[in-house]
């Protein structure tokens, strides 16, 4: 009697294209998760690259797209702890148990798929603006005096640019909401 034939067939592993799509969708969440554990962004980049290779090589184990992010976080956490073990030779770092606790607590607080979707939608909407409009809407976030500098260069008053920025922010908000509605439908 063939034992394997009595077992229900498990779903097929995700395709290479689906893996790439899922990784691109969740890369920011994985990167932020690694940053909760690691002390600097350079190490995050190295760990994420190493984790992505491991994820790619073991992608056939993943059977469900909804399990991608938790699965990826396990791999990222493991790679982070490996990196920390290497760092211990160079300097003092927090105990693994403390880091594990921080990672779990912060993951619960910051693991907001909605926030990631909003950020991605905002990036798409910003990409739809002309370069001049994008520069204008981002100017207040670049530092004090940036809007005044743009006003001087364009021959407009800072107040008139702030009014334009306000209208652009409204359009961006509508664009983001529309993209989120479309994604949920």
PDB file of C-alpha atoms in Angstrom:
ATOM      1  CA  UNK A   1       0.000   0.000   0.000  1.00  0.00           C
ATOM      2  CA  UNK A   2       1.353   3.410  -0.995  1.00  0.00           C
ATOM      3  CA  UNK A   3       1.315   5.613   2.114  1.00  0.00           C
ATOM      4  CA  UNK A   4       1.857   8.809   0.177  1.00  0.00           C
ATOM      5  CA  UNK A   5      -1.275   8.287  -1.927  1.00  0.00           C
ATOM      6  CA  UNK A   6      -3.402   8.301   1.246  1.00  0.00           C
ATOM      7  CA  UNK A   7      -2.162  11.776   2.122  1.00  0.00           C
ATOM      8  CA  UNK A   8      -4.061  14.755   0.676  1.00  0.00           C
ATOM      9  CA  UNK A   9      -1.991  16.600  -1.877  1.00  0.00           C
ATOM     10  CA  UNK A  10      -0.429  19.751  -0.523  1.00  0.00           C
ATOM     11  CA  UNK A  11      -0.808  22.891  -2.599  1.00  0.00           C
ATOM     12  CA  UNK A  12       1.897  23.683  -5.103  1.00  0.00           C
ATOM     13  CA  UNK A  13       4.705  25.928  -3.944  1.00  0.00           C
ATOM     14  CA  UNK A  14       4.488  29.525  -5.067  1.00  0.00           C
ATOM     15  CA  UNK A  15       5.980  30.332  -8.453  1.00  0.00           C
ATOM     16  CA  UNK A  16       9.192  32.284  -8.969  1.00  0.00           C
ATOM     17  CA  UNK A  17       7.202  35.245 -10.281  1.00  0.00           C
ATOM     18  CA  UNK A  18       4.898  35.162  -7.245  1.00  0.00           C
ATOM     19  CA  UNK A  19       7.926  35.027  -4.953  1.00  0.00           C
ATOM     20  CA  UNK A  20       9.454  38.107  -6.576  1.00  0.00           C
ATOM     21  CA  UNK A  21       6.111  39.950  -6.368  1.00  0.00           C
ATOM     22  CA  UNK A  22       5.620  39.008  -2.702  1.00  0.00           C
ATOM     23  CA  UNK A  23       9.190  39.922  -1.790  1.00  0.00           C
ATOM     24  CA  UNK A  24       8.822  43.318  -3.457  1.00  0.00           C
ATOM     25  CA  UNK A  25       5.519  43.900  -1.639  1.00  0.00           C
ATOM     26  CA  UNK A  26       6.914  42.949   1.790  1.00  0.00           C
ATOM     27  CA  UNK A  27      10.512  44.144   1.487  1.00  0.00           C
ATOM     28  CA  UNK A  28       9.850  47.348   3.422  1.00  0.00           C
ATOM     29  CA  UNK A  29       8.172  45.451   6.271  1.00  0.00           C
ATOM     30  CA  UNK A  30      11.062  42.962   6.408  1.00  0.00           C
ATOM     31  CA  UNK A  31      13.612  45.791   6.294  1.00  0.00           C
ATOM     32  CA  UNK A  32      11.847  47.655   9.132  1.00  0.00           C
ATOM     33  CA  UNK A  33      11.604  44.447  11.147  1.00  0.00           C
ATOM     34  CA  UNK A  34      15.347  43.850  10.778  1.00  0.00           C
ATOM     35  CA  UNK A  35      16.011  47.455  11.841  1.00  0.00           C
ATOM     36  CA  UNK A  36      14.170  46.796  15.102  1.00  0.00           C
ATOM     37  CA  UNK A  37      16.787  44.185  15.927  1.00  0.00           C
ATOM     38  CA  UNK A  38      19.942  45.579  14.361  1.00  0.00           C
ATOM     39  CA  UNK A  39      21.782  48.753  15.372  1.00  0.00           C
ATOM     40  CA  UNK A  40      22.239  50.360  11.952  1.00  0.00           C
ATOM     41  CA  UNK A  41      20.909  50.401   8.397  1.00  0.00           C
ATOM     42  CA  UNK A  42      24.139  49.068   6.840  1.00  0.00           C
ATOM     43  CA  UNK A  43      23.767  45.834   8.764  1.00  0.00           C
ATOM     44  CA  UNK A  44      20.079  45.738   7.824  1.00  0.00           C
ATOM     45  CA  UNK A  45      21.008  45.885   4.133  1.00  0.00           C
ATOM     46  CA  UNK A  46      23.504  43.041   4.533  1.00  0.00           C
ATOM     47  CA  UNK A  47      21.096  40.898   6.539  1.00  0.00           C
ATOM     48  CA  UNK A  48      18.198  41.512   4.166  1.00  0.00           C
ATOM     49  CA  UNK A  49      20.342  40.532   1.208  1.00  0.00           C
ATOM     50  CA  UNK A  50      21.421  37.342   2.980  1.00  0.00           C
ATOM     51  CA  UNK A  51      17.833  36.613   4.050  1.00  0.00           C
ATOM     52  CA  UNK A  52      16.510  37.162   0.527  1.00  0.00           C
ATOM     53  CA  UNK A  53      18.961  34.559  -0.799  1.00  0.00           C
ATOM     54  CA  UNK A  54      17.860  32.070   1.848  1.00  0.00           C
ATOM     55  CA  UNK A  55      14.207  32.834   1.118  1.00  0.00           C
ATOM     56  CA  UNK A  56      14.763  32.365  -2.613  1.00  0.00           C
ATOM     57  CA  UNK A  57      16.562  29.063  -2.088  1.00  0.00           C
ATOM     58  CA  UNK A  58      13.797  27.736   0.192  1.00  0.00           C
ATOM     59  CA  UNK A  59      10.817  29.282  -1.615  1.00  0.00           C
ATOM     60  CA  UNK A  60       9.492  25.836  -2.559  1.00  0.00           C
ATOM     61  CA  UNK A  61       8.571  25.348   1.127  1.00  0.00           C
ATOM     62  CA  UNK A  62       6.136  28.257   1.020  1.00  0.00           C
ATOM     63  CA  UNK A  63       2.709  27.086  -0.094  1.00  0.00           C
ATOM     64  CA  UNK A  64       0.518  30.048   0.770  1.00  0.00           C
ATOM     65  CA  UNK A  65       1.012  33.693  -0.179  1.00  0.00           C
ATOM     66  CA  UNK A  66      -0.561  34.876   3.079  1.00  0.00           C
ATOM     67  CA  UNK A  67       2.215  33.134   5.003  1.00  0.00           C
ATOM     68  CA  UNK A  68       4.984  34.977   3.178  1.00  0.00           C
ATOM     69  CA  UNK A  69       5.513  37.827   5.655  1.00  0.00           C
ATOM     70  CA  UNK A  70       5.577  35.692   8.835  1.00  0.00           C
ATOM     71  CA  UNK A  71       7.835  33.167   7.082  1.00  0.00           C
ATOM     72  CA  UNK A  72      10.114  35.964   5.868  1.00  0.00           C
ATOM     73  CA  UNK A  73      10.297  37.488   9.346  1.00  0.00           C
ATOM     74  CA  UNK A  74      11.450  34.187  10.826  1.00  0.00           C
ATOM     75  CA  UNK A  75      14.269  34.034   8.289  1.00  0.00           C
ATOM     76  CA  UNK A  76      15.168  37.713   8.794  1.00  0.00           C
ATOM     77  CA  UNK A  77      15.174  37.299  12.581  1.00  0.00           C
ATOM     78  CA  UNK A  78      17.488  34.276  12.290  1.00  0.00           C
ATOM     79  CA  UNK A  79      19.846  36.198   9.994  1.00  0.00           C
ATOM     80  CA  UNK A  80      19.783  39.184  12.368  1.00  0.00           C
ATOM     81  CA  UNK A  81      20.795  37.012  15.290  1.00  0.00           C
ATOM     82  CA  UNK A  82      23.609  35.507  13.212  1.00  0.00           C
ATOM     83  CA  UNK A  83      24.820  39.027  12.404  1.00  0.00           C
ATOM     84  CA  UNK A  84      24.634  39.987  16.076  1.00  0.00           C
ATOM     85  CA  UNK A  85      26.681  36.952  17.030  1.00  0.00           C
ATOM     86  CA  UNK A  86      29.376  38.140  14.613  1.00  0.00           C
ATOM     87  CA  UNK A  87      29.173  41.683  16.029  1.00  0.00           C
ATOM     88  CA  UNK A  88      29.764  40.447  19.593  1.00  0.00           C
ATOM     89  CA  UNK A  89      33.368  39.844  18.746  1.00  0.00           C
ATOM     90  CA  UNK A  90      33.746  43.545  18.009  1.00  0.00           C
ATOM     91  CA  UNK A  91      31.675  45.201  20.723  1.00  0.00           C
ATOM     92  CA  UNK A  92      29.048  44.789  23.391  1.00  0.00           C
ATOM     93  CA  UNK A  93      25.466  44.263  22.181  1.00  0.00           C
ATOM     94  CA  UNK A  94      22.199  43.422  23.882  1.00  0.00           C
ATOM     95  CA  UNK A  95      21.514  39.859  24.955  1.00  0.00           C
ATOM     96  CA  UNK A  96      19.704  37.683  22.385  1.00  0.00           C
ATOM     97  CA  UNK A  97      16.737  37.207  24.736  1.00  0.00           C
ATOM     98  CA  UNK A  98      16.330  40.971  25.147  1.00  0.00           C
ATOM     99  CA  UNK A  99      16.502  41.468  21.390  1.00  0.00           C
ATOM    100  CA  UNK A 100      13.966  38.667  20.861  1.00  0.00           C
ATOM    101  CA  UNK A 101      11.599  40.343  23.296  1.00  0.00           C
ATOM    102  CA  UNK A 102      12.040  43.729  21.606  1.00  0.00           C
ATOM    103  CA  UNK A 103      11.498  42.192  18.176  1.00  0.00           C
ATOM    104  CA  UNK A 104       8.285  40.462  19.267  1.00  0.00           C
ATOM    105  CA  UNK A 105       6.838  43.500  21.020  1.00  0.00           C
ATOM    106  CA  UNK A 106       7.756  45.934  18.273  1.00  0.00           C
ATOM    107  CA  UNK A 107       6.526  43.567  15.571  1.00  0.00           C
ATOM    108  CA  UNK A 108       3.091  43.522  17.162  1.00  0.00           C
ATOM    109  CA  UNK A 109       3.035  47.314  17.409  1.00  0.00           C
ATOM    110  CA  UNK A 110       4.482  48.107  14.009  1.00  0.00           C
ATOM    111  CA  UNK A 111       3.236  45.204  11.908  1.00  0.00           C
ATOM    112  CA  UNK A 112       0.593  47.178  10.182  1.00  0.00           C
ATOM    113  CA  UNK A 113      -0.106  45.961   6.698  1.00  0.00           C
ATOM    114  CA  UNK A 114      -2.389  48.956   6.285  1.00  0.00           C
ATOM    115  CA  UNK A 115       0.450  51.364   6.971  1.00  0.00           C
ATOM    116  CA  UNK A 116       2.624  49.630   4.406  1.00  0.00           C
ATOM    117  CA  UNK A 117      -0.188  49.701   1.830  1.00  0.00           C
ATOM    118  CA  UNK A 118      -0.723  53.407   2.478  1.00  0.00           C
ATOM    119  CA  UNK A 119       2.994  54.120   2.079  1.00  0.00           C
ATOM    120  CA  UNK A 120       3.184  52.166  -1.185  1.00  0.00           C
ATOM    121  CA  UNK A 121       0.047  53.886  -2.496  1.00  0.00           C
ATOM    122  CA  UNK A 122       1.462  57.288  -1.557  1.00  0.00           C
ATOM    123  CA  UNK A 123       4.695  56.494  -3.387  1.00  0.00           C
ATOM    124  CA  UNK A 124       2.688  55.501  -6.477  1.00  0.00           C
ATOM    125  CA  UNK A 125       0.613  58.686  -6.286  1.00  0.00           C
ATOM    126  CA  UNK A 126       3.729  60.825  -5.847  1.00  0.00           C
ATOM    127  CA  UNK A 127       5.144  59.108  -8.911  1.00  0.00           C
ATOM    128  CA  UNK A 128       2.139  60.259 -10.922  1.00  0.00           C
ATOM    129  CA  UNK A 129       2.923  63.926 -10.228  1.00  0.00           C
ATOM    130  CA  UNK A 130       5.152  65.935 -12.532  1.00  0.00           C
ATOM    131  CA  UNK A 131       8.686  66.381 -11.180  1.00  0.00           C
ATOM    132  CA  UNK A 132       7.955  70.055 -10.443  1.00  0.00           C
ATOM    133  CA  UNK A 133       4.774  69.250  -8.483  1.00  0.00           C
ATOM    134  CA  UNK A 134       6.513  66.420  -6.628  1.00  0.00           C
ATOM    135  CA  UNK A 135       9.370  68.759  -5.662  1.00  0.00           C
ATOM    136  CA  UNK A 136       6.871  71.332  -4.464  1.00  0.00           C
ATOM    137  CA  UNK A 137       4.796  68.930  -2.355  1.00  0.00           C
ATOM    138  CA  UNK A 138       7.931  67.479  -0.740  1.00  0.00           C
ATOM    139  CA  UNK A 139       9.609  70.861  -0.142  1.00  0.00           C
ATOM    140  CA  UNK A 140       8.227  71.443   3.393  1.00  0.00           C
ATOM    141  CA  UNK A 141       9.744  68.119   4.486  1.00  0.00           C
ATOM    142  CA  UNK A 142      13.200  68.932   3.189  1.00  0.00           C
ATOM    143  CA  UNK A 143      13.919  71.619   5.744  1.00  0.00           C
ATOM    144  CA  UNK A 144      13.222  75.130   6.855  1.00  0.00           C
ATOM    145  CA  UNK A 145      13.322  77.695   4.108  1.00  0.00           C
ATOM    146  CA  UNK A 146      12.864  75.264   1.212  1.00  0.00           C
ATOM    147  CA  UNK A 147       9.424  76.620   0.251  1.00  0.00           C
ATOM    148  CA  UNK A 148      10.727  80.186   0.461  1.00  0.00           C
ATOM    149  CA  UNK A 149      13.632  79.248  -1.803  1.00  0.00           C
ATOM    150  CA  UNK A 150      11.237  77.728  -4.345  1.00  0.00           C
ATOM    151  CA  UNK A 151       9.028  80.822  -4.083  1.00  0.00           C
ATOM    152  CA  UNK A 152      11.980  83.099  -4.789  1.00  0.00           C
ATOM    153  CA  UNK A 153      13.031  80.968  -7.758  1.00  0.00           C
ATOM    154  CA  UNK A 154       9.517  80.911  -9.221  1.00  0.00           C
ATOM    155  CA  UNK A 155       8.648  84.546  -8.536  1.00  0.00           C
ATOM    156  CA  UNK A 156       5.679  83.559  -6.344  1.00  0.00           C
ATOM    157  CA  UNK A 157       5.000  84.209  -2.693  1.00  0.00           C
ATOM    158  CA  UNK A 158       5.564  81.457  -0.142  1.00  0.00           C
ATOM    159  CA  UNK A 159       1.885  81.778   0.815  1.00  0.00           C
ATOM    160  CA  UNK A 160       0.753  81.028  -2.747  1.00  0.00           C
ATOM    161  CA  UNK A 161       3.018  77.980  -2.860  1.00  0.00           C
ATOM    162  CA  UNK A 162       1.610  76.734   0.442  1.00  0.00           C
ATOM    163  CA  UNK A 163      -1.891  77.007  -1.051  1.00  0.00           C
ATOM    164  CA  UNK A 164      -0.767  74.947  -4.053  1.00  0.00           C
ATOM    165  CA  UNK A 165       0.878  72.444  -1.686  1.00  0.00           C
ATOM    166  CA  UNK A 166      -2.389  72.174   0.237  1.00  0.00           C
ATOM    167  CA  UNK A 167      -4.319  71.394  -2.959  1.00  0.00           C
ATOM    168  CA  UNK A 168      -1.679  68.862  -4.014  1.00  0.00           C
ATOM    169  CA  UNK A 169      -1.883  67.152  -0.621  1.00  0.00           C
ATOM    170  CA  UNK A 170      -5.651  66.918  -1.056  1.00  0.00           C
ATOM    171  CA  UNK A 171      -5.222  65.332  -4.482  1.00  0.00           C
ATOM    172  CA  UNK A 172      -2.609  62.923  -3.087  1.00  0.00           C
ATOM    173  CA  UNK A 173      -4.982  61.960  -0.298  1.00  0.00           C
ATOM    174  CA  UNK A 174      -7.756  61.250  -2.815  1.00  0.00           C
ATOM    175  CA  UNK A 175      -5.347  59.264  -4.976  1.00  0.00           C
ATOM    176  CA  UNK A 176      -4.181  57.138  -2.028  1.00  0.00           C
ATOM    177  CA  UNK A 177      -7.758  56.481  -0.922  1.00  0.00           C
ATOM    178  CA  UNK A 178      -8.733  55.457  -4.457  1.00  0.00           C
ATOM    179  CA  UNK A 179      -5.775  53.067  -4.733  1.00  0.00           C
ATOM    180  CA  UNK A 180      -6.581  51.520  -1.356  1.00  0.00           C
ATOM    181  CA  UNK A 181     -10.245  51.070  -2.303  1.00  0.00           C
ATOM    182  CA  UNK A 182      -9.202  49.469  -5.582  1.00  0.00           C
ATOM    183  CA  UNK A 183      -6.823  47.130  -3.766  1.00  0.00           C
ATOM    184  CA  UNK A 184      -9.524  46.015  -1.331  1.00  0.00           C
ATOM    185  CA  UNK A 185     -12.109  45.376  -4.048  1.00  0.00           C
TER     186      UNK A 185
END
